[in-house]
mmCIF file of C-alpha atoms in Angstrom:
data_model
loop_
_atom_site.group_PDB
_atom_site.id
_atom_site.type_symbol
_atom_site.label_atom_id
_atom_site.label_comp_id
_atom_site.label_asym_id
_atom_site.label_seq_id
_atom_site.Cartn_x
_atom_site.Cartn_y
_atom_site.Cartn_z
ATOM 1 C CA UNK I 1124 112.246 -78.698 97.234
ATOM 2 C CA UNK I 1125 113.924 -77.322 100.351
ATOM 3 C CA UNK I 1126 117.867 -76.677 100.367
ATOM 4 C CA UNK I 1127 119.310 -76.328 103.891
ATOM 5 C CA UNK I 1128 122.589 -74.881 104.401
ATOM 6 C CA UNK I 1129 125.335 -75.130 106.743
ATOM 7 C CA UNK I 1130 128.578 -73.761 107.669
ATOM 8 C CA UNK I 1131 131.077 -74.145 108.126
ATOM 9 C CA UNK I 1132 131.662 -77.864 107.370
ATOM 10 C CA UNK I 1133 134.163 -78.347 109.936
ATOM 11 C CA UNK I 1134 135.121 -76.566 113.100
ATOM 12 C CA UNK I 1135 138.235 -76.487 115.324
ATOM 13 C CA UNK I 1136 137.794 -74.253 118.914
ATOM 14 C CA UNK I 1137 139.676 -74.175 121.925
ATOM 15 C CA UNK I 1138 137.656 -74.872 125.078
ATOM 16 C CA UNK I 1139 136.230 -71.798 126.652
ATOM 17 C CA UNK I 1140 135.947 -70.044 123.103
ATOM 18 C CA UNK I 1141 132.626 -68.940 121.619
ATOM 19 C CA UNK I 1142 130.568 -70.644 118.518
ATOM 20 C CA UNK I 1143 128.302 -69.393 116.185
ATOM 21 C CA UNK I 1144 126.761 -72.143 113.912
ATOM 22 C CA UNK I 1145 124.098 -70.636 110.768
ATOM 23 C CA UNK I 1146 121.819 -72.866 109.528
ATOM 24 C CA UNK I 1147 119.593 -70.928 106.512
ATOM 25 C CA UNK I 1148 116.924 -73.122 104.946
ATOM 26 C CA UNK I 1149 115.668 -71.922 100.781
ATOM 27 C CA UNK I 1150 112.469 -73.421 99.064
ATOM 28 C CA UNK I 1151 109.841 -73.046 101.984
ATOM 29 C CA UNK I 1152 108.323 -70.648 103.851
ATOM 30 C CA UNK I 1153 107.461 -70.433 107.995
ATOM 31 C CA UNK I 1154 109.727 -73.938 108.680
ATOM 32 C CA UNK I 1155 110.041 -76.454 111.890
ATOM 33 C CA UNK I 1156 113.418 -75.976 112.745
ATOM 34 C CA UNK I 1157 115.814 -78.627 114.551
ATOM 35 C CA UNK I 1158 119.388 -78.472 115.480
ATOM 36 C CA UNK I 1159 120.927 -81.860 116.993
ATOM 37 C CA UNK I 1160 124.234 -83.319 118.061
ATOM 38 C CA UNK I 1161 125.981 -86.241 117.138
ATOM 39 C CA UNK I 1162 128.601 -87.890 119.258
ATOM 40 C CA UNK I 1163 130.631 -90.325 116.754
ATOM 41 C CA UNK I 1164 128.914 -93.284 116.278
ATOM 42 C CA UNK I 1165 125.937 -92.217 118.439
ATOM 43 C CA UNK I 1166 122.655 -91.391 117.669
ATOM 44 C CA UNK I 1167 120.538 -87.948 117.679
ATOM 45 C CA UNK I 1168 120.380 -85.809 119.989
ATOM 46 C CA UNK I 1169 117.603 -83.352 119.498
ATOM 47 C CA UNK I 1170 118.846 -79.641 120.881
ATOM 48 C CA UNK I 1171 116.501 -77.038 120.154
ATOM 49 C CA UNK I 1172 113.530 -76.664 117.897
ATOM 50 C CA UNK I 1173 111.808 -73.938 116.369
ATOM 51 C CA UNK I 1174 107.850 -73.203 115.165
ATOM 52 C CA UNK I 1175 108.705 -69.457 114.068
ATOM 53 C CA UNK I 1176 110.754 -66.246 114.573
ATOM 54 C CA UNK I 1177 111.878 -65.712 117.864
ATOM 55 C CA UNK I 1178 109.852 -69.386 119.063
ATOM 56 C CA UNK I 1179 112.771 -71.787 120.190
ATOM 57 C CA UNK I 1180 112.252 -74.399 122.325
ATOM 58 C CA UNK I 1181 114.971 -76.072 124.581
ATOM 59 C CA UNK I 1182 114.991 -79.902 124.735
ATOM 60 C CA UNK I 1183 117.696 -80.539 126.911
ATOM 61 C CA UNK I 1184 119.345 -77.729 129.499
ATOM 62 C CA UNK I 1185 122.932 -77.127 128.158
ATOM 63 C CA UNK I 1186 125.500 -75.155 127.834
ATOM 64 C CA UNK I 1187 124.272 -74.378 124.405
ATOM 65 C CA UNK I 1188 121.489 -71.714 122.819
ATOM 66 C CA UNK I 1189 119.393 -71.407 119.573
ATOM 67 C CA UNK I 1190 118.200 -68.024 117.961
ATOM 68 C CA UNK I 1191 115.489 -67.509 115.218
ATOM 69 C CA UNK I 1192 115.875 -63.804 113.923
ATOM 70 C CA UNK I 1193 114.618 -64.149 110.590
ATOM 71 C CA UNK I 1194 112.153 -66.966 109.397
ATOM 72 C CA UNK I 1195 114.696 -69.415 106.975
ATOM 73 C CA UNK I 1196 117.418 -68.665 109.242
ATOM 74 C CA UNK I 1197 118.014 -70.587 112.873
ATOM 75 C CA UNK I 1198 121.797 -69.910 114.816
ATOM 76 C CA UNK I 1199 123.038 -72.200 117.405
ATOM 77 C CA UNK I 1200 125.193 -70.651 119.966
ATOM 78 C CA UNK I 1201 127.896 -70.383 123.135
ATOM 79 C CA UNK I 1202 129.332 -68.426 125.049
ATOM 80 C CA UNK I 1203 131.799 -70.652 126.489
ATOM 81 C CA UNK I 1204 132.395 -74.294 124.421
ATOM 82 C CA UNK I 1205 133.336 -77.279 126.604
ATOM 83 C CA UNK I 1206 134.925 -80.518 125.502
ATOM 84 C CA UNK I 1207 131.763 -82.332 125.639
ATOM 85 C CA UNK I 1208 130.173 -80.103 123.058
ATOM 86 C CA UNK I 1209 132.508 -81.614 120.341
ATOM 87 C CA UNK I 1210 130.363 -83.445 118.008
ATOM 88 C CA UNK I 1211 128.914 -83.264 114.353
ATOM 89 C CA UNK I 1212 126.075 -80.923 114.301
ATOM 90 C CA UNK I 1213 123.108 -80.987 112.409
ATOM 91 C CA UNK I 1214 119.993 -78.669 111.104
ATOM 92 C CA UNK I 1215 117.018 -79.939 110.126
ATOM 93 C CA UNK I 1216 113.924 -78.540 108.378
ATOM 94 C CA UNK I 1217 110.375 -79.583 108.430
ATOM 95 C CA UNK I 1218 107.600 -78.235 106.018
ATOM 96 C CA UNK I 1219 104.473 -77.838 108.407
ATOM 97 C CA UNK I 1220 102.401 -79.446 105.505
ATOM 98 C CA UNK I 1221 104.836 -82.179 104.983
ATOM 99 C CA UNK I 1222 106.150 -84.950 107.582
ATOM 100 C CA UNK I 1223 109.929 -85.833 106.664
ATOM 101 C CA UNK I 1224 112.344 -84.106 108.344
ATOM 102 C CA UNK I 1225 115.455 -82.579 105.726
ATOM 103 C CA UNK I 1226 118.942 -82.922 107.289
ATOM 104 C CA UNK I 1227 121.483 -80.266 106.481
ATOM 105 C CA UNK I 1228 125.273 -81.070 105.535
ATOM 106 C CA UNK I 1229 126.386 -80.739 109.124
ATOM 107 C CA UNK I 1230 129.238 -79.014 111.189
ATOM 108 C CA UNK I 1231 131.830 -81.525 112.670
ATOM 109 C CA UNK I 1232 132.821 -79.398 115.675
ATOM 110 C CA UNK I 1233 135.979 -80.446 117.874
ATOM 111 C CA UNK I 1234 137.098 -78.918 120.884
ATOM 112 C CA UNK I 1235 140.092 -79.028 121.761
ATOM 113 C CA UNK W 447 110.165 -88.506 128.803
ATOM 114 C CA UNK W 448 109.872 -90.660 125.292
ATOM 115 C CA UNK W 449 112.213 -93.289 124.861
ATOM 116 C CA UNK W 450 113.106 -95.047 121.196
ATOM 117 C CA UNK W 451 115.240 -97.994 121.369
ATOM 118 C CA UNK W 452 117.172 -99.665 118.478
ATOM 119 C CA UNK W 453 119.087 -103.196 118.150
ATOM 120 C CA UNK W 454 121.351 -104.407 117.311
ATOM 121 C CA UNK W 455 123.386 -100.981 117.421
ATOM 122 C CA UNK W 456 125.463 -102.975 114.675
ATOM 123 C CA UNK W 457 125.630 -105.585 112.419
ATOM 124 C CA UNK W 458 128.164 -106.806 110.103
ATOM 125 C CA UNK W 459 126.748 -109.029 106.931
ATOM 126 C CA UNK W 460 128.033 -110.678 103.797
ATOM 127 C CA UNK W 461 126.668 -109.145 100.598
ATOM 128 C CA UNK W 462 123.292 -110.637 99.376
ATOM 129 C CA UNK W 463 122.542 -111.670 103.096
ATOM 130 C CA UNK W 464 119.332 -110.252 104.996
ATOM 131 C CA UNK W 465 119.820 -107.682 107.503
ATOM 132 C CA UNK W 466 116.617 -106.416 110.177
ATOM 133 C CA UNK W 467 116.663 -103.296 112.542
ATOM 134 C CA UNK W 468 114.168 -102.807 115.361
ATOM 135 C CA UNK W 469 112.984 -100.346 117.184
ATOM 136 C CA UNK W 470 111.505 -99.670 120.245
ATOM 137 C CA UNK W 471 109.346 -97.164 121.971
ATOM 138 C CA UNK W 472 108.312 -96.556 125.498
ATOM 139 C CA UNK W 473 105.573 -94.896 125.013
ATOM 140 C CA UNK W 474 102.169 -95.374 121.759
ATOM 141 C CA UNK W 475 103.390 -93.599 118.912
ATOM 142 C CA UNK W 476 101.617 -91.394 116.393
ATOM 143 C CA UNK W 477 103.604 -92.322 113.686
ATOM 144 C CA UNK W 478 107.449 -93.555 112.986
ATOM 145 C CA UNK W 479 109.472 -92.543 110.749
ATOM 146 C CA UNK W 480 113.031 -94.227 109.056
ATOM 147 C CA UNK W 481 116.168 -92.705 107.972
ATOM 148 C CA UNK W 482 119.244 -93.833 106.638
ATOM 149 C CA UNK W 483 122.921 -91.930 107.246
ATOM 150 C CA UNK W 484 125.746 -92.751 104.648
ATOM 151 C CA UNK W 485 129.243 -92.648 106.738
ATOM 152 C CA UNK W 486 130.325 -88.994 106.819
ATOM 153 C CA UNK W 487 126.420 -87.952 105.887
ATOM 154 C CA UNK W 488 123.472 -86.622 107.046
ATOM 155 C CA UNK W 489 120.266 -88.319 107.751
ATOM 156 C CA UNK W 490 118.443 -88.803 104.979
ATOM 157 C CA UNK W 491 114.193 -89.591 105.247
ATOM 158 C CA UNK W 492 113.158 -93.011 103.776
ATOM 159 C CA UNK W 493 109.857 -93.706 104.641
ATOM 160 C CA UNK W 494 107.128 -92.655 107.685
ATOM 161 C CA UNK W 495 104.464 -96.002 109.071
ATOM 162 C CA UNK W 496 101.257 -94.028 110.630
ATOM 163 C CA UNK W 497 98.458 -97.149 110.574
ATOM 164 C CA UNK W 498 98.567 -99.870 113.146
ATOM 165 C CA UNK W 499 100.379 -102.870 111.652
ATOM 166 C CA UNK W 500 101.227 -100.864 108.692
ATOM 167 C CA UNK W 501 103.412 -102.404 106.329
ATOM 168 C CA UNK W 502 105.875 -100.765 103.303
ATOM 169 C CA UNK W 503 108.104 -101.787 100.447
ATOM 170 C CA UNK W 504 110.657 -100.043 99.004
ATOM 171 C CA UNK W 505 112.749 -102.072 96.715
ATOM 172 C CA UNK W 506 114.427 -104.591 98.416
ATOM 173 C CA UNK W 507 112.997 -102.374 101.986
ATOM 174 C CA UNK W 508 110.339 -103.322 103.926
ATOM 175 C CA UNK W 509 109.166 -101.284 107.136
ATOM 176 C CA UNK W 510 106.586 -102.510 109.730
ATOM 177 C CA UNK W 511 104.779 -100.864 112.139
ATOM 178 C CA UNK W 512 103.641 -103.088 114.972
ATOM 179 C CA UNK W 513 99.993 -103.662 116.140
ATOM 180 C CA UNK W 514 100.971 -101.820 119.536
ATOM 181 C CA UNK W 515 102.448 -98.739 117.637
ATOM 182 C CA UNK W 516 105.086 -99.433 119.868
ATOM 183 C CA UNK W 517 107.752 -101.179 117.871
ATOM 184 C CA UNK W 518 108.973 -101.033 114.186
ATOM 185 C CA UNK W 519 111.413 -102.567 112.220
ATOM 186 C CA UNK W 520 113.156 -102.399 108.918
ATOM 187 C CA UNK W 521 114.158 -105.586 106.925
ATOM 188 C CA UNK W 522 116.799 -105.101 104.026
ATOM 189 C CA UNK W 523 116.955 -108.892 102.106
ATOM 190 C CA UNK W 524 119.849 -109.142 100.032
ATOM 191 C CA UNK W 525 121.771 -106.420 100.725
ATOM 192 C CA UNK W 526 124.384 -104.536 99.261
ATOM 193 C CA UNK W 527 127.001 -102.699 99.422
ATOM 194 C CA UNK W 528 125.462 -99.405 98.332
ATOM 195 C CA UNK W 529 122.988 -100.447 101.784
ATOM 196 C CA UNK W 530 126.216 -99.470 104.447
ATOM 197 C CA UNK W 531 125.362 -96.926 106.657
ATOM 198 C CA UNK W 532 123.453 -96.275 109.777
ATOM 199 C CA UNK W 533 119.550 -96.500 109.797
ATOM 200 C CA UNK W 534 117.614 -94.479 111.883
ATOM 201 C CA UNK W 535 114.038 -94.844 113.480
ATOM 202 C CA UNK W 536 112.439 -91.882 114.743
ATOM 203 C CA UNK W 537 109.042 -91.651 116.591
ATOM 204 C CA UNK W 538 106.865 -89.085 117.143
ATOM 205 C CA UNK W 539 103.990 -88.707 119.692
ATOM 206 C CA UNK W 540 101.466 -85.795 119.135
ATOM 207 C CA UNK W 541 103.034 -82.758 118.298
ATOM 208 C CA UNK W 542 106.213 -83.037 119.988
ATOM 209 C CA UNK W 543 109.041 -83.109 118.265
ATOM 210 C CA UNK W 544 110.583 -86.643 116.718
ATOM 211 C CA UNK W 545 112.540 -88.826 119.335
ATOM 212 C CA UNK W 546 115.130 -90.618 116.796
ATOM 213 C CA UNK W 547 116.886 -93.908 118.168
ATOM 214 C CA UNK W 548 120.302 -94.943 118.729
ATOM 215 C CA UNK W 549 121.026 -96.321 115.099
ATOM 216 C CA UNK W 550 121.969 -99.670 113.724
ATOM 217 C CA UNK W 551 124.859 -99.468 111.820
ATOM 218 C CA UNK W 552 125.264 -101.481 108.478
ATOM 219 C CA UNK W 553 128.714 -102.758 107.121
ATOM 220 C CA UNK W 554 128.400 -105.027 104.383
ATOM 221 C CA UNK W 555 131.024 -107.466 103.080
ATOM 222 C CA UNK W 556 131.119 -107.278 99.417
#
């Protein structure tokens, strides 16, 4: 079964600092890949989504962006973190024969 | 663009009372899927509806999916406390990626 990993767990940045989120995925080969932001008590949001190395696809314009260098491994990133990207951060991982979607742990991010 | 709707966005009950969940889409969906997040968790897949007026049982669970494939909904009956948390619908439509609602969030009195 797959295994998706995150880190770190949690996150403190000052505004206007980079990030650098890893998400690597074990226990599949060639995966969907998702990153999405919580608020608290919110919902989804989806971010980005991937169908293979280098293949990411931007779901909502931001001051965020996704990388895919290697196939089990997908890196959300900024140059320049804003208050409003505080949030609890998610990767997810879809087997292209299968149809559930597998959450990672998360990173709570706050910016502060 | 695709639009899932969920109500109530919570809902407190007394142990071994029913609880229900619906969701809404905008647009005909291919298939829905459910999740459930634990407080402090991460979603966590239940169940996916693909058939017109499908319905599933899990347990004490049961999912629908309506005639429309527009609308779903999740019925817990008597829940639990080990049921708290936030459940999730999530549609898709062709190949796009899934369009997840707002969330209902469980408490449960014990």
């Amino acid at each position: 079964s797959q295994t998706i990993h995150q880190w770190p767990a949690t996150l403190v940045q000052p505004v206007g600092s980079p990030l650098s989120l890893e998400c690597t995925v074990e226990g599949t080969s060639n995966p969907n890949l998702y990153w999405y932001r919580q608020a608290a008590g919110r919902g989804l949001q989806l971010l980005f989504y991937s169908v293979g190395i280098g293949q990411i696809s931007s779901e909502v314009p931001q001051n965020l962006s996704a990388s895919r260098p290697q196939d089990r491994q997908f890196i959300l990133s900024s140059k320049k973190l804003l208050l409003s990207d505080s949030g609890f951060y998610l990767c997810a991982c879809r087997d292209g024969n299968l149809y559930e979607q597998y959450f990672g742990p998360g990173t709570r991010l706050t910016v502060t | 663009g695709q639009q899932v709707m969920q109500i109530p966005q919570y809902q407190h009950v007394q142990e071994g009372e029913d609880f229900t969940t619906y969701c809404n889409s905008s647009t005909t969906l291919s298939n829905i899927q459910w999740y459930k997040q634990r407080p402090g968790g991460h979603p966590v897949f239940l169940i996916q509806l693909v058939k017109s007026g499908e319905v599933k049982k899990q347990k004490r669970l049961t999912f629908q999916f309506g005639e429309a494939k527009k609308n779903s909904s999740l019925h817990i009956t008597a829940t639990q406390t080990t049921d708290v948390g936030t459940y999730f619908c999530a549609g898709r439509t062709g190949r796009r990626a899934l369009t997840f609602g707002s969330g209902t969030r469980l408490q449960v009195q014990p």
